[in-house]
Amino acid sequence: MQETDRRKFLGFAIGGVLVAAAGAITYPLYKYLAPRKREDARQKVVVAETDVPVGGAKFFELEGRTAVLVRKSGGALIALSAVCTHLGCVVQWQQDKEQFLCPCHGGQFTADGTVIAGPPPRPLEIIPFTVSNGSITVG
Amino acid sequence: MALFGKIYEWFEVRLGVKALVEKQLTGYLLPRNINFWYSMGSILLVILLVQVVTGILLLIYYVPDADKAFQSVNSIMNVVPYGWLFRLIHAIGSNMMVLFLLLHMLSVLFMGSYKSPRELNWLSGFILFNLVLAISLTGYLLPWSQLSFWATTVATNSIGAIPYAGDFLVEFLRGGKLVGPPTLGRFFAVHVALLPLAIAALIGLHLFLLERIGVSTPPFGLSDTKNRWQGNAFRYEAHPDGIPFFPNYLLQDLTSIALYFGLFFAVLSFAPTLFFTRDAFVTANPFQTPAHIKPEWYFLANYQTLKIFPSEFLGLLVQGIAMTLLAILPFLDRGSEKHPLKRPLFLVCASGGIALWIALAIWGHYS
C-alpha cells in the first residue's frame, strides 16, 4: 500500500471516529437539555362559577401558560389567554374600565380580547370552555 | 477554497497566525527522547474540561438545599434523560482526576523534573493537587446521601485534632457544630465557584511556568542524565535537535487521551458503581450513623494514619510533615542527577513511600 493511501485511510478513519464520538455525545446532551413535558401542567381547569363574580376576573395556569376567565357586567363569561400578543407579558384586568392592560408597553384589550390601544398585533387568544352544575371547565 | 484563503488571510494580517503556529506548534521543539508520561498533563486538562462541562450540566437540575439535594440527584439519575450518564461521568471523572494527578506527580518525581529551576512548577502542581483533593471532598457532600454526610462528618472532624484552634476550625468549616444544611451551602459555593476559579488560576500559572522555563529533558536513553542548569542566570531549556509538538507529540497526546477514554468508559460501562457504596443511595440521616463509613480511596491512607496513632493530633502531625516534605522536595533534593536508578536514596524513599501509602490505603479499606 502506498504511504499516501495509508495516510488518507487513517485520516478518514480518525475523522469517522471523531464524527461518531461527536454524535454519541450530542444526542444525550440534547435530550438532557431539551425541555421536558411538565407532568403538573393541566390540560383542563375547573373553576367554580362563584369564583368569577360579575365584572371580575380569575387568573390560572392552563397547559403551562397563563389564562383568565372574565365575567362581563352583562353576565357573559369569556376565557382568554392572558399572555399579551406583543412581547409575552401577562395582562392585568382593570375592573373599573372592564379592560385588560399590559403593563409592559401599554397594550390595551377589551374584555373580549380585542386590541384597542398600544402595540399588540393580535387580539388575545380565545379559549373554549363549558359550564355545568356551577362549574366552569376551561380547555 | 478561495473563501477559506481569504478568511485565513484576514486573520493572518491581524494576528500573525503563521508565526504563532510556527512558534507554538510546528516550531515548538520537544526533547527527542520524550516519552508517554509527558502526556499526563494533557490528559488532566481533558479530564478537567469534562468535569467543568458535566458540572455545569448537573447545575441545571441540582438543588443545593438539604431538603431537596438528594431528591434532585435522584431525579438526575432516574428521571432526566441521560442524567445518569452526565452524573456518572462527573463522579468517575473526579476519581480519575486524582488518579492521573498522582501518576503525573510520580512521573515528575521519578524523572527528576522537579529539580531546579523547576521548583515553582512543582510547587504550583502540588498546590493544584491539594485543590483537586479539596474540590473532590466538597463535591462528595453535595448528593446529601448517607455516604456524603458521614464521610464529610469524619473528614471534617479530624481537623478538630489541631491544638487550640481545632474546634473553632471544625465549626467554621461546617457552619455549625455538626454537618448540616449550612455545611451544604458552604461546600456548594466552594465546589462550584471558589475552587474552580483557584484551579483555573493555578493551571494558568503552571502552564506559564512550563512555557517560560521549557520542557525538561527526560533522563532515559541518554548517557549524560545530569541537570545542566548552573543556577546563575535565567535559561530557557531549548531542544534545537528535538521533535516538533505538532504533529509528532500531539499525536502521542491524542493517543494517550484515547487510551484514557478507553479506561474511563470501561469503568463507566462495566463498573459504574465502583466508587459508590450502598450508603450513596440512601438520603442523609443525621440521627443514624451507618456502619463502616470509609472515605474515598485517595483518603484511605490518611484515614488509617489517624487511626493507628494513639492521638489524632500525632496522626495529623505526621501527615502534615509528610505533605510538607513532599511540597519542598525540590529545595531538599539539590543533586544534579535525574535518572532514578542513579539516585538510590531517592529510589528507596520514593518506593518505600508509595508502598507505605498503598499499604495504609489497603489496611484502611479492610480495617
Coordinates of C-alpha atoms in Angstrom, one line a residue:
Chain A
M1 CA 0.0 0.0 0.0
Q2 CA 1.3 3.5 -0.9
E3 CA 2.3 5.7 2.1
T4 CA -0.2 8.4 0.9
D5 CA -3.1 5.9 0.7
R6 CA -2.4 4.7 4.2
R7 CA -2.3 8.3 5.5
K8 CA -5.5 9.1 3.7
F9 CA -7.2 6.0 5.1
L10 CA -6.1 6.7 8.6
G11 CA -7.2 10.3 8.3
F12 CA -10.7 9.1 7.2
A13 CA -10.8 6.5 10.0
I14 CA -9.9 9.1 12.7
G15 CA -12.3 11.6 11.2
G16 CA -15.0 9.0 11.2
V17 CA -14.4 8.1 14.8
L18 CA -14.4 11.8 15.8
V19 CA -17.7 12.3 14.0
A20 CA -19.2 9.2 15.7
A21 CA -18.0 10.4 19.1
A22 CA -19.5 13.9 18.5
G23 CA -22.8 12.3 17.6
A24 CA -22.6 10.0 20.6
I25 CA -22.3 13.0 22.9
T26 CA -24.6 15.4 21.1
Y27 CA -27.7 13.2 21.3
P28 CA -27.6 12.6 25.1
L29 CA -26.7 16.3 25.5
Y30 CA -29.7 17.4 23.5
K31 CA -32.0 15.0 25.3
Y32 CA -30.6 16.2 28.7
L33 CA -31.2 19.9 27.9
A34 CA -34.5 19.6 25.9
P35 CA -37.5 21.0 27.9
R36 CA -39.4 18.1 29.4
K37 CA -43.2 17.9 29.4
R38 CA -44.4 19.1 32.7
E39 CA -46.4 16.4 34.4
D40 CA -48.2 19.0 36.5
A41 CA -49.3 21.1 33.5
R42 CA -53.0 20.9 33.4
Q43 CA -54.9 20.3 30.2
K44 CA -58.2 21.4 31.7
V45 CA -59.0 23.6 34.6
V46 CA -62.3 23.6 36.6
V47 CA -63.3 26.8 38.3
A48 CA -66.4 27.3 40.5
E49 CA -68.8 29.9 38.9
T50 CA -68.8 31.7 42.2
D51 CA -65.0 32.4 41.8
V52 CA -65.8 34.7 38.9
P53 CA -68.1 37.4 40.1
V54 CA -69.7 39.9 37.7
G55 CA -67.1 42.4 36.5
G56 CA -64.3 40.2 38.0
A57 CA -61.6 38.0 36.5
K58 CA -59.9 34.8 37.6
F59 CA -56.3 34.1 36.5
F60 CA -55.0 30.5 36.4
E61 CA -52.4 28.3 34.6
L62 CA -53.5 26.1 31.7
E63 CA -51.0 23.9 29.8
G64 CA -48.2 25.8 31.3
R65 CA -49.4 29.2 30.2
T66 CA -51.4 31.9 32.0
A67 CA -55.1 32.2 31.2
V68 CA -58.0 34.3 32.5
L69 CA -61.8 33.9 33.0
V70 CA -63.8 37.2 32.9
R71 CA -67.4 37.8 33.6
K72 CA -68.6 40.9 31.9
S73 CA -71.1 43.3 33.6
G74 CA -73.9 41.8 31.4
G75 CA -73.1 38.4 33.0
A76 CA -71.4 36.8 29.9
L77 CA -68.4 34.7 30.5
I78 CA -65.2 34.6 28.4
A79 CA -62.0 32.6 28.7
L80 CA -58.8 34.1 27.2
S81 CA -55.1 33.6 27.1
A82 CA -53.7 36.2 29.5
V83 CA -50.4 36.4 27.5
C84 CA -50.1 39.7 25.6
T85 CA -49.6 39.2 21.9
H86 CA -46.9 41.9 21.8
L87 CA -44.0 40.6 23.8
G88 CA -45.5 38.0 26.1
C89 CA -46.2 39.8 29.4
V90 CA -49.3 38.8 31.3
V91 CA -52.1 41.4 31.0
Q92 CA -53.8 42.8 34.1
W93 CA -57.6 43.1 34.5
Q94 CA -58.9 46.7 35.2
Q95 CA -62.3 46.1 36.8
D96 CA -63.4 49.7 36.7
K97 CA -62.9 50.0 32.9
E98 CA -63.6 46.3 32.1
Q99 CA -60.4 46.3 30.1
F100 CA -57.1 44.4 30.0
L101 CA -53.9 46.5 30.3
C102 CA -50.5 45.1 29.5
P103 CA -48.2 47.0 31.9
C104 CA -45.1 46.3 29.9
H105 CA -45.8 48.5 26.9
G106 CA -49.3 49.9 27.5
G107 CA -51.2 47.5 25.3
Q108 CA -55.0 47.6 25.9
F109 CA -57.6 45.0 25.2
T110 CA -61.4 44.8 25.6
A111 CA -62.9 42.2 27.9
D112 CA -63.3 40.1 24.7
G113 CA -59.6 40.3 23.9
T114 CA -59.8 42.8 21.0
V115 CA -56.8 45.3 20.8
I116 CA -57.9 48.8 21.5
A117 CA -54.6 50.6 22.0
G118 CA -50.9 50.1 22.1
P119 CA -48.5 47.8 20.2
P120 CA -50.1 44.3 20.4
P121 CA -50.5 43.0 16.8
R122 CA -53.3 40.5 17.5
P123 CA -56.2 40.0 19.9
L124 CA -55.9 37.8 23.0
E125 CA -56.5 34.1 22.1
I126 CA -59.9 32.9 23.0
I127 CA -60.1 29.5 24.9
P128 CA -63.1 27.3 24.7
F129 CA -65.0 26.4 28.0
T130 CA -68.1 24.7 29.2
V131 CA -70.4 25.5 32.2
S132 CA -72.3 22.8 34.1
N133 CA -73.6 22.4 37.6
G134 CA -72.0 25.6 38.8
S135 CA -68.5 24.7 37.5
I136 CA -66.6 26.2 34.5
T137 CA -64.3 23.8 32.7
V138 CA -61.7 25.6 30.6
G139 CA -59.6 23.9 27.9
Chain B
M1 CA -11.2 27.2 -1.1
A2 CA -10.6 30.8 -2.2
L3 CA -13.0 31.8 0.6
F4 CA -11.0 29.9 3.2
G5 CA -7.9 31.5 1.9
K6 CA -9.4 35.0 2.3
I7 CA -10.6 34.2 5.8
Y8 CA -7.1 32.9 6.7
E9 CA -5.5 36.0 5.2
W10 CA -7.9 38.2 7.3
F11 CA -6.7 36.6 10.5
E12 CA -3.1 36.3 9.3
V13 CA -2.6 40.1 8.8
R14 CA -4.2 40.8 12.2
L15 CA -2.8 38.0 14.4
G16 CA 0.2 36.6 12.6
V17 CA -1.3 33.1 12.6
K18 CA 1.6 31.6 10.6
A19 CA 4.2 32.8 13.0
L20 CA 2.1 31.8 16.0
V21 CA 1.6 28.3 14.6
E22 CA 5.3 28.0 14.0
K23 CA 6.2 29.2 17.5
Q24 CA 3.6 27.2 19.4
L25 CA 3.2 24.1 17.3
T26 CA 5.5 23.2 14.4
G27 CA 8.5 25.1 15.7
Y28 CA 7.9 24.2 19.3
L29 CA 10.6 21.5 19.8
L30 CA 10.5 18.9 22.5
P31 CA 13.3 16.6 23.7
R32 CA 13.9 13.8 21.2
N33 CA 13.7 11.1 24.0
I34 CA 10.3 12.5 25.3
N35 CA 8.0 9.7 26.4
F36 CA 4.4 8.7 27.1
W37 CA 4.5 10.1 30.7
Y38 CA 4.8 13.7 29.3
S39 CA 1.2 13.4 28.1
M40 CA -0.3 13.1 31.6
G41 CA -0.8 16.9 31.7
S42 CA -2.8 16.8 28.5
I43 CA -4.9 14.0 29.9
L44 CA -5.5 16.0 33.0
L45 CA -6.6 19.1 31.0
V46 CA -9.1 17.0 29.1
I47 CA -10.4 15.5 32.4
L48 CA -10.8 19.0 33.9
L49 CA -12.6 20.2 30.8
V50 CA -15.0 17.2 31.0
Q51 CA -15.5 17.9 34.8
V52 CA -16.3 21.5 34.1
V53 CA -18.8 20.7 31.3
T54 CA -20.6 17.9 33.2
G55 CA -20.5 20.1 36.4
I56 CA -22.3 22.9 34.6
L57 CA -24.8 20.3 33.2
L58 CA -25.5 19.0 36.7
L59 CA -26.0 22.5 38.0
I60 CA -29.1 22.8 35.8
Y61 CA -31.0 20.2 37.8
Y62 CA -29.2 20.0 41.1
V63 CA -30.8 21.9 44.1
P64 CA -28.3 22.9 46.8
D65 CA -30.9 22.6 49.6
A66 CA -30.6 20.0 52.3
D67 CA -34.3 19.1 51.9
K68 CA -34.1 18.7 48.1
A69 CA -30.5 17.9 47.2
F70 CA -30.8 14.1 47.5
Q71 CA -34.1 14.1 45.6
S72 CA -32.6 16.3 42.9
V73 CA -29.7 13.9 42.4
N74 CA -32.1 11.0 42.4
S75 CA -34.1 12.8 39.7
I76 CA -30.9 13.4 37.7
M77 CA -30.1 9.7 37.9
N78 CA -33.6 8.3 37.2
V79 CA -35.9 10.9 35.5
V80 CA -33.8 13.4 33.5
P81 CA -32.9 11.8 30.1
Y82 CA -29.2 10.8 30.2
G83 CA -28.8 12.5 33.6
W84 CA -27.3 9.2 34.9
L85 CA -24.6 9.5 32.2
F86 CA -23.5 13.0 33.0
R87 CA -23.6 12.4 36.7
L88 CA -21.5 9.2 36.4
I89 CA -19.1 10.9 34.1
H90 CA -18.7 13.6 36.7
A91 CA -18.3 11.2 39.7
I92 CA -16.0 8.8 37.9
G93 CA -14.1 11.7 36.4
S94 CA -13.3 13.2 39.8
N95 CA -11.6 9.9 40.8
M96 CA -9.8 9.7 37.5
M97 CA -8.5 13.3 38.0
V98 CA -7.0 12.3 41.4
L99 CA -5.5 9.1 39.9
F100 CA -3.9 10.8 36.9
L101 CA -2.6 13.6 39.1
L102 CA -0.9 11.0 41.2
L103 CA 0.6 9.4 38.0
H104 CA 1.7 12.9 36.8
M105 CA 3.4 13.6 40.1
L106 CA 5.0 10.2 40.2
S107 CA 6.4 10.6 36.7
V108 CA 7.8 14.0 37.6
L109 CA 9.3 12.6 40.7
F110 CA 11.0 9.6 39.0
M111 CA 12.3 11.6 36.1
G112 CA 13.7 14.3 38.4
S113 CA 11.7 17.0 36.5
Y114 CA 11.0 18.9 39.8
K115 CA 14.7 19.8 40.2
S116 CA 15.9 23.3 39.8
P117 CA 15.0 25.6 38.0
R118 CA 11.5 24.0 38.1
E119 CA 10.8 24.3 41.9
L120 CA 7.9 26.6 41.1
N121 CA 6.4 24.1 38.6
W122 CA 6.5 21.5 41.3
L123 CA 5.0 23.8 44.0
S124 CA 2.2 25.1 41.7
G125 CA 1.5 21.4 40.8
F126 CA 1.5 20.4 44.4
I127 CA -1.0 23.1 45.3
L128 CA -3.1 22.1 42.4
F129 CA -3.1 18.5 43.7
N130 CA -4.4 19.8 47.1
L131 CA -7.0 21.9 45.4
V132 CA -8.2 18.9 43.5
L133 CA -8.5 16.9 46.7
A134 CA -10.4 19.8 48.2
I135 CA -12.8 20.0 45.2
S136 CA -13.4 16.2 45.4
L137 CA -14.1 16.4 49.2
T138 CA -16.6 19.3 48.8
G139 CA -18.3 17.7 45.8
Y140 CA -18.6 14.5 47.8
L141 CA -21.1 16.1 50.2
L142 CA -23.4 17.6 47.5
P143 CA -25.6 14.5 46.8
W144 CA -26.5 14.6 50.5
S145 CA -26.6 10.8 50.8
Q146 CA -25.7 8.9 54.0
L147 CA -22.2 8.3 52.4
S148 CA -21.8 12.0 51.7
F149 CA -23.0 13.1 55.1
W150 CA -21.0 10.8 57.2
A151 CA -17.8 10.8 55.1
T152 CA -17.9 14.6 55.4
T153 CA -18.5 14.3 59.2
V154 CA -15.4 12.1 59.6
A155 CA -13.2 14.1 57.2
T156 CA -14.1 17.5 58.8
N157 CA -13.9 16.0 62.3
S158 CA -10.2 15.2 62.0
I159 CA -9.3 18.9 61.8
G160 CA -10.5 19.1 65.4
A161 CA -7.3 17.4 66.5
I162 CA -5.3 20.6 65.8
P163 CA -4.5 22.0 69.3
Y164 CA -6.3 25.2 70.5
A165 CA -7.9 26.2 67.1
G166 CA -9.2 22.7 66.2
D167 CA -12.8 23.1 67.5
F168 CA -13.2 26.5 66.1
L169 CA -11.9 25.4 62.7
V170 CA -14.3 22.5 62.5
E171 CA -17.2 24.6 63.4
F172 CA -16.2 27.3 60.9
L173 CA -15.7 24.8 58.2
R174 CA -19.1 23.2 58.9
G175 CA -21.0 26.4 59.5
G176 CA -22.2 24.8 62.8
K177 CA -21.3 22.3 65.4
L178 CA -22.3 19.3 63.2
V179 CA -22.5 18.8 59.5
G180 CA -25.9 20.2 58.4
P181 CA -27.7 22.4 55.9
P182 CA -25.2 25.3 56.4
T183 CA -22.3 22.9 55.5
L184 CA -24.1 22.1 52.2
G185 CA -24.3 25.8 51.4
R186 CA -20.7 26.4 52.1
F187 CA -19.4 23.3 50.3
F188 CA -21.6 24.0 47.3
A189 CA -20.2 27.6 46.9
V190 CA -16.6 26.4 47.4
H191 CA -17.1 23.5 45.0
V192 CA -18.8 25.3 42.1
A193 CA -17.2 28.8 42.4
L194 CA -14.2 29.2 44.6
L195 CA -12.2 26.1 43.9
P196 CA -12.8 26.0 40.1
L197 CA -11.5 29.6 39.9
A198 CA -8.5 28.8 42.0
I199 CA -7.7 25.7 40.0
A200 CA -8.1 27.6 36.7
A201 CA -5.7 30.3 38.0
L202 CA -3.1 27.7 39.2
I203 CA -3.3 25.8 35.9
G204 CA -2.6 29.1 34.1
L205 CA 0.4 29.7 36.4
H206 CA 1.6 26.0 35.9
L207 CA 1.4 26.3 32.1
F208 CA 3.0 29.8 32.1
L209 CA 6.0 28.3 34.1
L210 CA 6.2 25.4 31.6
E211 CA 6.2 27.8 28.7
R212 CA 8.7 30.1 30.3
I213 CA 11.3 27.6 31.6
G214 CA 10.8 25.0 28.8
V215 CA 10.1 21.3 28.8
S216 CA 12.6 19.2 30.9
T217 CA 14.7 16.5 29.2
P218 CA 13.8 13.0 30.4
P219 CA 16.7 11.1 31.9
F220 CA 16.0 7.9 29.9
G221 CA 18.0 6.9 26.8
L222 CA 20.8 9.4 27.4
S223 CA 24.4 8.9 28.6
D224 CA 24.5 12.2 30.5
T225 CA 21.5 12.4 32.7
K226 CA 22.6 15.3 34.9
N227 CA 20.8 18.6 35.3
R228 CA 22.8 21.1 33.3
W229 CA 21.3 24.3 34.8
Q230 CA 24.1 26.3 36.6
G231 CA 21.7 28.5 38.7
N232 CA 23.5 31.7 37.8
A233 CA 21.1 33.1 35.1
F234 CA 17.7 32.5 33.6
R235 CA 17.9 30.0 30.8
Y236 CA 15.1 28.7 28.6
E237 CA 15.7 25.0 28.1
A238 CA 15.5 24.7 24.3
H239 CA 15.7 21.5 22.4
P240 CA 17.2 22.5 19.0
D241 CA 17.5 18.9 17.7
G242 CA 14.1 17.9 19.2
I243 CA 10.9 16.8 17.7
P244 CA 8.1 19.3 16.9
F245 CA 5.0 19.3 19.2
F246 CA 2.8 19.3 16.0
P247 CA 2.3 16.8 14.6
N248 CA 4.7 14.5 16.5
Y249 CA 3.9 14.9 20.1
L250 CA 0.3 16.0 19.6
L251 CA -0.3 12.5 18.2
Q252 CA 1.2 11.0 21.4
D253 CA -1.1 13.3 23.4
L254 CA -4.1 12.2 21.4
T255 CA -3.2 8.5 21.7
S256 CA -2.8 8.9 25.5
I257 CA -6.2 10.7 25.7
A258 CA -7.8 8.0 23.6
L259 CA -6.3 5.3 26.0
Y260 CA -7.6 7.3 28.9
F261 CA -11.1 7.4 27.5
G262 CA -10.8 3.7 26.9
L263 CA -10.1 3.2 30.6
F264 CA -12.7 5.7 31.6
F265 CA -15.6 4.3 29.5
A266 CA -14.6 0.7 30.6
V267 CA -15.2 1.8 34.2
L268 CA -18.4 3.7 33.2
S269 CA -19.8 0.7 31.3
F270 CA -18.7 -2.3 33.4
A271 CA -18.3 -0.9 36.9
P272 CA -20.4 2.3 37.0
T273 CA -20.9 2.0 40.8
L274 CA -17.2 1.3 41.5
F275 CA -16.9 4.5 43.5
F276 CA -20.3 4.2 45.2
T277 CA -21.2 2.2 48.2
R278 CA -24.8 1.3 49.2
D279 CA -24.9 4.3 51.5
A280 CA -24.6 6.5 48.4
F281 CA -28.2 5.6 47.5
V282 CA -29.8 6.5 50.8
T283 CA -30.7 10.0 51.8
A284 CA -28.6 11.6 54.6
N285 CA -29.9 10.9 58.1
P286 CA -28.2 12.9 60.8
F287 CA -29.5 10.6 63.5
Q288 CA -28.3 7.3 62.1
T289 CA -24.6 6.6 61.5
P290 CA -24.1 3.7 59.0
A291 CA -21.6 1.0 59.8
H292 CA -18.1 1.1 58.3
I293 CA -18.1 4.6 56.8
K294 CA -15.0 4.9 54.7
P295 CA -13.6 7.9 52.8
E296 CA -12.8 7.9 49.1
W297 CA -9.8 5.6 48.1
Y298 CA -7.4 8.5 47.9
F299 CA -8.1 9.5 51.6
L300 CA -7.9 5.9 52.9
A301 CA -4.2 6.2 53.8
N302 CA -4.9 9.5 55.7
Y303 CA -7.8 7.8 57.4
Q304 CA -5.8 4.8 58.5
T305 CA -2.9 7.0 59.7
L306 CA -5.2 8.9 62.0
K307 CA -6.4 5.5 63.4
I308 CA -3.0 3.9 64.1
F309 CA -1.6 6.8 66.1
P310 CA -2.5 7.0 69.8
S311 CA -3.7 10.6 69.4
E312 CA -5.4 12.2 66.5
F313 CA -3.0 15.1 66.7
L314 CA 0.0 12.9 66.2
G315 CA -1.6 11.3 63.2
L316 CA -2.4 14.7 61.8
L317 CA 1.1 16.0 62.5
V318 CA 2.8 13.0 60.7
Q319 CA 0.6 13.7 57.7
G320 CA 1.4 17.4 57.8
I321 CA 5.1 16.7 57.9
A322 CA 4.9 14.2 55.1
M323 CA 3.0 16.6 52.9
T324 CA 5.4 19.5 53.8
L325 CA 8.4 17.4 52.9
L326 CA 6.8 16.5 49.5
A327 CA 6.0 20.1 48.9
I328 CA 9.5 21.3 49.5
L329 CA 11.2 18.3 47.9
P330 CA 12.9 20.4 45.1
F331 CA 14.5 22.5 47.8
L332 CA 15.8 19.5 49.7
D333 CA 16.9 17.4 46.8
R334 CA 19.6 19.6 45.3
G335 CA 21.6 16.8 43.5
S336 CA 22.0 17.2 39.7
E337 CA 21.4 13.6 38.8
K338 CA 18.0 13.0 37.3
H339 CA 18.0 9.2 36.4
P340 CA 16.0 7.3 39.1
L341 CA 18.4 4.3 39.0
K342 CA 21.4 6.7 39.7
R343 CA 19.6 8.1 42.8
P344 CA 19.5 5.2 45.2
L345 CA 18.4 7.2 48.3
F346 CA 15.6 8.8 46.3
L347 CA 14.6 5.5 44.8
V348 CA 14.4 3.8 48.3
C349 CA 12.5 6.7 49.8
A350 CA 10.1 7.1 46.9
S351 CA 9.4 3.4 46.5
G352 CA 9.0 3.0 50.3
G353 CA 6.7 6.0 50.5
I354 CA 4.5 4.6 47.7
A355 CA 4.4 1.1 49.2
L356 CA 3.5 2.6 52.6
W357 CA 0.8 4.7 51.1
I358 CA -0.7 1.7 49.3
A359 CA -0.4 -0.5 52.3
L360 CA -2.1 2.1 54.6
A361 CA -4.9 2.5 52.0
I362 CA -5.5 -1.3 51.8
W363 CA -5.4 -1.5 55.6
G364 CA -7.8 1.4 55.8
H365 CA -10.1 -0.3 53.4
Y366 CA -10.2 -3.6 55.2
S367 CA -10.0 -2.2 58.8

